[in-house]
Tab-separated table of C-alpha atoms and ligand atoms in Angstrom:
chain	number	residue	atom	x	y	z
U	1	UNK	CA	-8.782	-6.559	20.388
U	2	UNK	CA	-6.877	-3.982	22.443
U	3	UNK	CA	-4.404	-1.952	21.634
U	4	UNK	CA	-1.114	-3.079	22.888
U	5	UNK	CA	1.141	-0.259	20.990
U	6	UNK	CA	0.026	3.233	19.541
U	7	UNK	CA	1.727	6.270	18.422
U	8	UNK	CA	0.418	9.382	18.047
U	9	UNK	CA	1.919	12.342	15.322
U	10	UNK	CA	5.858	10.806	15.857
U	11	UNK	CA	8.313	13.081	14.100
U	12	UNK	CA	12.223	12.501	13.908
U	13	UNK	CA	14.900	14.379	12.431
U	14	UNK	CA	18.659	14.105	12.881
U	15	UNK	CA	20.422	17.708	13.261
U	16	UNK	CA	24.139	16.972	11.051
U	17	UNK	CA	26.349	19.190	10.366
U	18	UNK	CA	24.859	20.828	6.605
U	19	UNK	CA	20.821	21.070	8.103
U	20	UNK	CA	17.964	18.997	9.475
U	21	UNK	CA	17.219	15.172	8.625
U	22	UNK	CA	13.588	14.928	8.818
U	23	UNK	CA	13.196	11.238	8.168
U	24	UNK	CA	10.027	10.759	9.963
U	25	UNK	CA	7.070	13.608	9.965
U	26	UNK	CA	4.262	13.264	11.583
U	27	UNK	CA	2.905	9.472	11.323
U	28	UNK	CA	0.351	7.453	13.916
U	29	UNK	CA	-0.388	3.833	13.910
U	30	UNK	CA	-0.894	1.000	15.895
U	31	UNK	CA	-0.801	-2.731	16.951
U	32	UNK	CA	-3.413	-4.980	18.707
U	33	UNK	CA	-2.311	-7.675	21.100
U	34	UNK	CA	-1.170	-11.020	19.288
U	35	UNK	CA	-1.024	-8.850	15.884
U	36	UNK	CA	1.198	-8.864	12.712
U	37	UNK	CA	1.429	-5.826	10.850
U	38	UNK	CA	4.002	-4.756	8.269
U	39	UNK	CA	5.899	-1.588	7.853
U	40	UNK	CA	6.784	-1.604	4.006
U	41	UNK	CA	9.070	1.022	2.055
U	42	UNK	CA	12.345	1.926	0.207
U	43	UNK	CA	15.417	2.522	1.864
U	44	UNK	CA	15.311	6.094	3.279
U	45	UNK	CA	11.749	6.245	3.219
U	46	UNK	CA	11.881	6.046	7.455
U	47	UNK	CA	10.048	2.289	8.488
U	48	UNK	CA	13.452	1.785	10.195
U	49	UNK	CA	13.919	4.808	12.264
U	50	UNK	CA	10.085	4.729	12.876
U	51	UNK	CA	10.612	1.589	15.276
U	52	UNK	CA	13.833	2.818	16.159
U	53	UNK	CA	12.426	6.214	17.572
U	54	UNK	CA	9.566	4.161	19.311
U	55	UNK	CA	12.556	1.931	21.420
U	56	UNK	CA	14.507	4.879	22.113
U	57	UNK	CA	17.522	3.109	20.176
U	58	UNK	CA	19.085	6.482	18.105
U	59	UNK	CA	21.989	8.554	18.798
U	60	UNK	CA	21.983	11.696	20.743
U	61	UNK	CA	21.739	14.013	17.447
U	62	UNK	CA	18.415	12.409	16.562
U	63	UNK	CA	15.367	14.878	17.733
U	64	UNK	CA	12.454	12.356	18.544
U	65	UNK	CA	9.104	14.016	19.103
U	66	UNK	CA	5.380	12.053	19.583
U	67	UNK	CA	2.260	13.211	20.915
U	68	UNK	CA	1.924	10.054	22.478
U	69	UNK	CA	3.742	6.360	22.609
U	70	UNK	CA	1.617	4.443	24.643
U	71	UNK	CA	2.586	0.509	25.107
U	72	UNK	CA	0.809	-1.380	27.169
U	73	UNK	CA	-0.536	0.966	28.642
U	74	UNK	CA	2.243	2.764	29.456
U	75	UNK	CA	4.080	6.450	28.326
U	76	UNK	CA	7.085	6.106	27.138
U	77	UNK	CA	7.505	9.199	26.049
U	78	UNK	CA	7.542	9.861	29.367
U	79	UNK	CA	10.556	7.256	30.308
U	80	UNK	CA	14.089	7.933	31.004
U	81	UNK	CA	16.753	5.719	29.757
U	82	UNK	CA	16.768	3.368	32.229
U	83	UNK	CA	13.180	2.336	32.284
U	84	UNK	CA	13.402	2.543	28.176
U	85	UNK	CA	16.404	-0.201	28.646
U	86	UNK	CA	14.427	-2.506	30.887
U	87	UNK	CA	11.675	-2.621	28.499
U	88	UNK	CA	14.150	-3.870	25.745
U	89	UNK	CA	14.233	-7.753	25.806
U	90	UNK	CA	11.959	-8.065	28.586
U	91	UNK	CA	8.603	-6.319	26.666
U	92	UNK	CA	10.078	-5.768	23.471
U	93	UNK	CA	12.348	-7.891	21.519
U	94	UNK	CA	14.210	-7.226	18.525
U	95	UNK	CA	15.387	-8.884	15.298
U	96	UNK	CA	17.798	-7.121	12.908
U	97	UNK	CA	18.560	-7.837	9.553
U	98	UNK	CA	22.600	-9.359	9.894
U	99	UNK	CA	22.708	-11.589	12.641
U	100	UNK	CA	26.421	-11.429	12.153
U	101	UNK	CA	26.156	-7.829	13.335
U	102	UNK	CA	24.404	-7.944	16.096
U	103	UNK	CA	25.401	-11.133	17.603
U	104	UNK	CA	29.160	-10.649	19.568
U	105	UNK	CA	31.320	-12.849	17.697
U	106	UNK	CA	33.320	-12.754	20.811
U	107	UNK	CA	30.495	-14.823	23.333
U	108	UNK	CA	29.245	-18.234	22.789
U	109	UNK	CA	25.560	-18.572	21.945
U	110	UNK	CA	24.580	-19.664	25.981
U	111	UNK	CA	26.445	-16.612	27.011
U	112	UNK	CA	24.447	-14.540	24.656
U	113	UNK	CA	21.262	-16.015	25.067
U	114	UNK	CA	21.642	-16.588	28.825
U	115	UNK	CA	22.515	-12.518	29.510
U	116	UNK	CA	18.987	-11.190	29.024
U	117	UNK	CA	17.216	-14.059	31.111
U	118	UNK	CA	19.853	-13.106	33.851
U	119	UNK	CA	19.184	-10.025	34.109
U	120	UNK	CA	15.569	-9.735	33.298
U	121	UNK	CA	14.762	-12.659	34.824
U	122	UNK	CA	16.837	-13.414	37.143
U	123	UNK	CA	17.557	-16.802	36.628
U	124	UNK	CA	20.249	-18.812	38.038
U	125	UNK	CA	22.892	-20.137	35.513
U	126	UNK	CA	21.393	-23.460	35.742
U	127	UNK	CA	18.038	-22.168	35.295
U	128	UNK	CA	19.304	-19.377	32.511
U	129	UNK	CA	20.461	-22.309	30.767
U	130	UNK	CA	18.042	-24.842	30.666
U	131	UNK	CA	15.852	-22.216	29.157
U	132	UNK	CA	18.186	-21.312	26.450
U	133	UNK	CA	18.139	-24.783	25.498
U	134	UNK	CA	14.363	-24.680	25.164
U	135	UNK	CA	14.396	-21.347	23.332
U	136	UNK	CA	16.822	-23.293	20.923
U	137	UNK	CA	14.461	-25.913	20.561
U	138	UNK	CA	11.930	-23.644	20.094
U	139	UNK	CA	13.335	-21.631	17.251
U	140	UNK	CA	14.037	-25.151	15.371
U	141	UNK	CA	17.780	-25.138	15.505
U	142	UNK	CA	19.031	-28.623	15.256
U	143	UNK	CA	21.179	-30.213	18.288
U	144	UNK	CA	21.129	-27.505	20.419
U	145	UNK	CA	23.376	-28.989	23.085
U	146	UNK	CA	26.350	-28.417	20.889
U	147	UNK	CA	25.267	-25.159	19.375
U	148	UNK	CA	25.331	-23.197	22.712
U	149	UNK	CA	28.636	-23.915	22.816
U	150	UNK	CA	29.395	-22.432	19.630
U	151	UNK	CA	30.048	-18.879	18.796
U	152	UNK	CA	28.269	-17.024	15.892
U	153	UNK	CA	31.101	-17.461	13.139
U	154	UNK	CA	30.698	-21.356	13.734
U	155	UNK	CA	27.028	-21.417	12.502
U	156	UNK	CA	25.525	-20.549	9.363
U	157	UNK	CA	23.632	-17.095	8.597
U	158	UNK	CA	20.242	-18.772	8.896
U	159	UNK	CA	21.176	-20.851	12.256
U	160	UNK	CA	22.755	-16.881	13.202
U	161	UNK	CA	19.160	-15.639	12.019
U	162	UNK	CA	17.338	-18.465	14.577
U	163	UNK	CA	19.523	-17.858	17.808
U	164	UNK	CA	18.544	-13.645	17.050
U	165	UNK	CA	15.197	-14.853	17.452
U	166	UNK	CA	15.629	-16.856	20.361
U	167	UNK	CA	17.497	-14.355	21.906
U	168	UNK	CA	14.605	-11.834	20.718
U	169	UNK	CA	12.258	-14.053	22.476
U	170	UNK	CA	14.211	-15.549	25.898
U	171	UNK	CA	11.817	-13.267	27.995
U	172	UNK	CA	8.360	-14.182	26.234
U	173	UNK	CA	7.932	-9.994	24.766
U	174	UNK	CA	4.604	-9.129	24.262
U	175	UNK	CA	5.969	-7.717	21.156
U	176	UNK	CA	8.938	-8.587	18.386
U	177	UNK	CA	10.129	-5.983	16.265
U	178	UNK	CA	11.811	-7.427	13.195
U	179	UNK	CA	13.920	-5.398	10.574
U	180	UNK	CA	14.525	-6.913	7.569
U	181	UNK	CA	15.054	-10.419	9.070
U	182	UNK	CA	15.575	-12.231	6.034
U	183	UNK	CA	17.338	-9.918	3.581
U	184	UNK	CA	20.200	-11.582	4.372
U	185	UNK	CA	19.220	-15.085	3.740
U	186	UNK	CA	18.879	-17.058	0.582
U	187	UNK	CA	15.068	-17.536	-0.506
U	188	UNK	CA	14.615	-21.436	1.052
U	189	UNK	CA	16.162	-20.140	4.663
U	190	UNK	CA	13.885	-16.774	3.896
U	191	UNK	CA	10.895	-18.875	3.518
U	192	UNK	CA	11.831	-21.239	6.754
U	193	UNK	CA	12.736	-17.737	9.330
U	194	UNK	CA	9.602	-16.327	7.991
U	195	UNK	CA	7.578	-19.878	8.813
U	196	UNK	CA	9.406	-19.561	11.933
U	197	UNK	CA	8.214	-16.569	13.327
U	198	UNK	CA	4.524	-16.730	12.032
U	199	UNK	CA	4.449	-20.031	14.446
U	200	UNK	CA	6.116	-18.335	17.276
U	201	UNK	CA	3.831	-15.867	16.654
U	202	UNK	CA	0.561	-18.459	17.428
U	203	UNK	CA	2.535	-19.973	20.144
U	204	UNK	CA	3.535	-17.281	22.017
U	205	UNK	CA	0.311	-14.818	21.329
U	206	UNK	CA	3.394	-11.857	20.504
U	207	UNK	CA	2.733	-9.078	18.322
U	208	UNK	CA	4.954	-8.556	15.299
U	209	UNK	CA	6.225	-5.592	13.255
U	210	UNK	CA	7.442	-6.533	10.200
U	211	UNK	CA	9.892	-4.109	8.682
U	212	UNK	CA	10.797	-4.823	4.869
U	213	UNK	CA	11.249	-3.684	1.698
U	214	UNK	CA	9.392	-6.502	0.085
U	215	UNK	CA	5.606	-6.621	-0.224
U	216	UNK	CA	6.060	-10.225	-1.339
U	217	UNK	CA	7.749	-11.051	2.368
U	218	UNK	CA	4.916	-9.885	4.653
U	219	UNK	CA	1.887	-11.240	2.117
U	220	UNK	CA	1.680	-14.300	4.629
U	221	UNK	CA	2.349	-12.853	7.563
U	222	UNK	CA	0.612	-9.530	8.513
U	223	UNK	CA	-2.736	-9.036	8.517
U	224	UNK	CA	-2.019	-4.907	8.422
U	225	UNK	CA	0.230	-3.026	6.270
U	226	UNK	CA	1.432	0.344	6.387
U	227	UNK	CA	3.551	1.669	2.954
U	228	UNK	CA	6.145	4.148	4.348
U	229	UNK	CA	7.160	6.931	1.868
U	230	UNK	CA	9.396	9.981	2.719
U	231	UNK	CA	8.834	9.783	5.973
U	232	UNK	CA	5.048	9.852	5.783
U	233	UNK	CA	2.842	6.807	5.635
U	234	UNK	CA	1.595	7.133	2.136
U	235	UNK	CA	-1.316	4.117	2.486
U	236	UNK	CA	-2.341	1.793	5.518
U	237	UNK	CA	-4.447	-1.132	4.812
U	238	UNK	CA	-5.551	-4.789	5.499
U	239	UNK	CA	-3.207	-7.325	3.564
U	240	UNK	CA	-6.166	-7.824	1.334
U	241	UNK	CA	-6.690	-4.303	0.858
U	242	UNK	CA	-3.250	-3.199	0.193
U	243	UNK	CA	-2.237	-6.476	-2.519
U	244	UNK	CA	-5.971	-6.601	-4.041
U	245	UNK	CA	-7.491	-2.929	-3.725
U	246	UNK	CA	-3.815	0.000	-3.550
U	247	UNK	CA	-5.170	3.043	-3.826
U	248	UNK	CA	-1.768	4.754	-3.817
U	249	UNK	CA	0.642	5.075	-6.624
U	250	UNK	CA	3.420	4.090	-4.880
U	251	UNK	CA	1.733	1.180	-3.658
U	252	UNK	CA	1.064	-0.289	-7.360
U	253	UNK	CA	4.788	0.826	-8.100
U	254	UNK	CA	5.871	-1.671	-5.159
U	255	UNK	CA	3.484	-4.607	-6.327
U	256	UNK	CA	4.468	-4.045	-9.898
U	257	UNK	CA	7.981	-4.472	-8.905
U	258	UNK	CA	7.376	-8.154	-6.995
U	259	UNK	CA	7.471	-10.842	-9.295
U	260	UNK	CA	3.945	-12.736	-9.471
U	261	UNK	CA	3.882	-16.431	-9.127
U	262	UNK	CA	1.329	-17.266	-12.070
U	263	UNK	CA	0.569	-15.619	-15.231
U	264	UNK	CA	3.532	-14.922	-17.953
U	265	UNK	CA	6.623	-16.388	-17.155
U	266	UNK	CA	8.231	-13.696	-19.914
U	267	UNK	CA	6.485	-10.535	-18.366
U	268	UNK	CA	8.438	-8.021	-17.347
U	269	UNK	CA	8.733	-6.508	-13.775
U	270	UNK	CA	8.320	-2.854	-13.371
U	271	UNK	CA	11.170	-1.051	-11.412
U	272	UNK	CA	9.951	2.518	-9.588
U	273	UNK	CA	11.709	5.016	-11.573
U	274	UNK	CA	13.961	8.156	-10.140
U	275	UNK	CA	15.446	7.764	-6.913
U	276	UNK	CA	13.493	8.764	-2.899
U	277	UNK	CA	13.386	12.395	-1.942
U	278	UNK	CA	16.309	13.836	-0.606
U	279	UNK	CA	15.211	14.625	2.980
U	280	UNK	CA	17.185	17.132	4.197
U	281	UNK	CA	15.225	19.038	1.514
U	282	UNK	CA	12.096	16.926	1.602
U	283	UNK	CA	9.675	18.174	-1.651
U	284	UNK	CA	7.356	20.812	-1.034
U	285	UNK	CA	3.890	18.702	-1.091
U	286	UNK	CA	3.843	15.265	-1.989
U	287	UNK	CA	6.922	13.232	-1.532
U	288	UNK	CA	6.265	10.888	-4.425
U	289	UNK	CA	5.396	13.937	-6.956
U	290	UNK	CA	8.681	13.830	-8.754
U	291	UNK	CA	8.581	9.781	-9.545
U	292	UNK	CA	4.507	9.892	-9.758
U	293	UNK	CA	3.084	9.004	-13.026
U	294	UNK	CA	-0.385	10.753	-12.028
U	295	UNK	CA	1.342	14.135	-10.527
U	296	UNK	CA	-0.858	17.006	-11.021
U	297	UNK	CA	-0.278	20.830	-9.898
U	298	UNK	CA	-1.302	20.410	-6.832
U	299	UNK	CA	0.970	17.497	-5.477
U	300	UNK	CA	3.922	19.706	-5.893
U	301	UNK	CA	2.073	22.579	-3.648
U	302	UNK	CA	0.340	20.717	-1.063
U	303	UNK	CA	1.203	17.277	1.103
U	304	UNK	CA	-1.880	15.393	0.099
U	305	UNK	CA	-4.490	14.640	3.215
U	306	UNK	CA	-5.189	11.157	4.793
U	307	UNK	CA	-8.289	10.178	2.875
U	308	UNK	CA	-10.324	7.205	5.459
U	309	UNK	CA	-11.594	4.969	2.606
U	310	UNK	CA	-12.943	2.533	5.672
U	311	UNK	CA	-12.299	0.928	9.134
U	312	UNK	CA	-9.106	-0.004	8.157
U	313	UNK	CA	-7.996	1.588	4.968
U	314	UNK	CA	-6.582	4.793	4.441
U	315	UNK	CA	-4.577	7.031	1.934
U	316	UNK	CA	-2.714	10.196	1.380
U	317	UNK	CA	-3.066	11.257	-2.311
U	318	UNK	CA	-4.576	13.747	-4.159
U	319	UNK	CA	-6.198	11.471	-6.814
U	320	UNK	CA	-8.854	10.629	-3.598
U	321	UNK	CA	-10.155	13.900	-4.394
U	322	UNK	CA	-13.902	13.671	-5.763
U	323	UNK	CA	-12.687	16.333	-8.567
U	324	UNK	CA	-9.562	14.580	-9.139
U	325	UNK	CA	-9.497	12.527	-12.424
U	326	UNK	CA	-9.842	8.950	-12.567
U	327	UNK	CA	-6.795	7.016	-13.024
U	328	UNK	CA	-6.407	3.380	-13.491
U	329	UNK	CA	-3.116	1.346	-12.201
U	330	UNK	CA	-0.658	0.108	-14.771
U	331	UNK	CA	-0.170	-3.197	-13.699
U	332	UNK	CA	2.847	-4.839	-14.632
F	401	LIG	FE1	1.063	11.067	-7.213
F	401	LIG	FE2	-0.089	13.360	-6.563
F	401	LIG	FE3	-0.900	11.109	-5.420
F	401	LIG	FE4	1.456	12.139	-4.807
F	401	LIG	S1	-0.524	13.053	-4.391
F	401	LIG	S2	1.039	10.036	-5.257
F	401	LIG	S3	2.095	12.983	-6.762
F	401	LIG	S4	-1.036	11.648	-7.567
C-alpha cells in the first residue's frame, strides 16, 4: 500500500503571554491509501493539534515546525495559505466533535452542503444540489428532500453529526479527519456514526484518522493506533497489538479504564491517577513518570527512546530496556 500521508519530526508550540506551549514535540507517522488509523489520548496530550498542525487550521501564535508533511505526494510544508485552503474539503475533509459548532445555524443544510461542491467543484446549483441530495442519501439521513431545507437547530445532534459527514465528504477526499465524532452522541447514535463511516470508508476507498479519547471507539474501526501522551507518541501499534499485546504503561492505564464487555459484571474500572503534564513546563524525561506505576530513576532524567518491537509496533519506555526489570500489567 502507498503512503498517502506522512509526517516527519512535527513539533508545535503556542507562544502566550507567561512562556512556550509545546503541545506537540517531535512525532512522525503515517497513513496508507484507503486506511483507518486512530490517534488515541487524554485531553492535552496533543492528537488534536497534531491533525490540526498537519491542515494548517491554528492561530497565528501557534509555531508549527515538520521535517516533512508529504500528502499525496505533495509538500505542504511548503504551501501558502491559499493552496493549504483548497486542499480543505476538496483532499481533506473534516469531522469535528459538535456538529452544532461547526455547522452555521444561520444556512440551511443545501446551502451548507452545496458551498464546497460550488466552489471546489464547480457545479451549477442544479448540479450542486442534486449531489447534496445523494450525499444525504449516502450518509443515511432519512427524507432528505425535506432536510435540506432545514437548518441545523431543526435536526437532532446525530442527524447534525450525518450532514458534518456529508459535508466532510461532498468532494469524494482521499482522506477524512475525524475529531471526536461521537463524543457528543448518546451510545446507540455513537454506534450508528461510527457504522457510518467504517462503510463510507469501503465505499469510497478514503483514509480515516480517528481522533478519540476512547480505545473502546476505534477497536472496530482502525487497523493502526497511535497512543498520544504529552505531546509525544508514547506507543504505535496494530489494533491487535495495541488491545492484546500494550507494551506501554499508559496504554494498559487506557484499556484498564474501558469497560470490558464479558467477564465480571461487579469489577471495577481503573481510572489513570494524577492529572497530564503541565506543558508549558513539560517533565524533564518521561512525560508519564509522575502518574507511572513502574517509574524508575531514569524516566525522570531521560525521555525514553522509540524501542521498534516489529514492522508495525513500536514504544517509548524505559522498561524496553534489556536491563530494565520485568514488569507485568495490572489489569483491571
Ligand atoms: Fe513509566 Fe518510565 Fe516507561 Fe515512562 S519510561 S512509562 S515513567 S516506566
Amino acid at each position: 500500500m502507498s503512503k498517502l500521508l506522512e509526517v516527519k519530526n512535527l513539533t508545535t508550540s503556542f507562544r502566550i503571554g507567561v512562556g512556550l506551549v509545546q503541545a506537540v514535540r517531535g512525532i512522525s507517522f503515517h497513513v496508507d491509501e484507503g486506511e483507518s488509523i486512530g490517534i488515541v489520548g487524554e485531553s492535552g496530550s496533543g492528537k488534536s493539534v497534531t491533525m490540526l498542525s498537519v491542515m494548517g487550521l491554528l492561530p497565528d501564535y501557534a509555531d508549527i515546525k515538520a521535517d516533512s508533511i508529504l500528502f499525496n505526494g505533495r509538500e505542504m510544508t511548503a504551501m501558502n495559505e491559499k493552496e493549504l485552503r483548497a486542499m480543505h474539503g476538496s483532499e481533506i475533509g473534516m469531522i469535528f466533535q459538535d456538529p452544532m459548532t461547526s455547522l452555521n445555524p444561520l444556512f440551511t443544510v443545501e446551502q451548507q452542503l452545496t458551498e464546497s461542491l460550488k466552489i471546489h467543484q464547480g457545479l451549477k446549483k442544479q448540479e450542486a444540489r442534486a449531489r447534496a441530495l445523494e450525499l444525504l442519501k449516502l450518509a443515511e439521513i432519512p427524507n432528505p428532500e425535506a432536510r435540506l431545507k432545514q437548518y441545523p437547530h431543526e435536526l437532532s445532534g446525530g442527524m447534525r453529526q450525518r450532514v458534518m459527514i456529508a459535508i466532510a465528504i461532498a468532494c469524494s477526499p482521499k482522506m477524512v479527519i475525524a475529531d471526536e465524532p461521537t463524543t457528543a452522541l448518546d451510545v446507540t447514535i455513537q454506534a450508528q456514526i461510527l457504522d457510518l463511516l467504517n462503510h463510507l470508508k469501503q465505499e469510497m476507498k478514503t483514509s480515516i484518522i480517528m481522533i478519540t479519547h476512547d480505545l473502546g471507539v476505534i477497536a472496530s474501526m482502525c487497523s493502526r493506533i497511535q497512543v498520544m501522551y504529552g505531546g509525544t507518541i508514547c506507543e504505535q501499534g496494530t489494533a491487535r497489538e495495541i488491545f492484546y499485546d500494550p507494551k506501554h504503561p499508559y496504554t494498559w492505564g487506557l484499556l484498564n479504564s474501558i469497560p470490558k464487555l464479558t467477564g465480571d459484571t461487579n469489577e471495577k474500572l481503573i481510572p489513570i491517577r494524577g492529572t497530564p503534564p503541565d506543558m508549558l513546563m513539560p517533565p524533564k524525561g518521561c512525560p508519564f513518570a509522575p502518574r507511572c506505576q513502574y517509574c524508575m530513576p531514569v524516566c525522570r532524567e531521560y525521555m525514553p527512546p522509540r524501542t521498534v518491537l516489529g514492522d508495525t509496533h513500536a514504544v517509548a519506555c524505559h522498561l524496553m530496556h534489556p536491563k530494565a526489570p520485568k514488569v507485568l500489567r495490572r489489569e483491571g
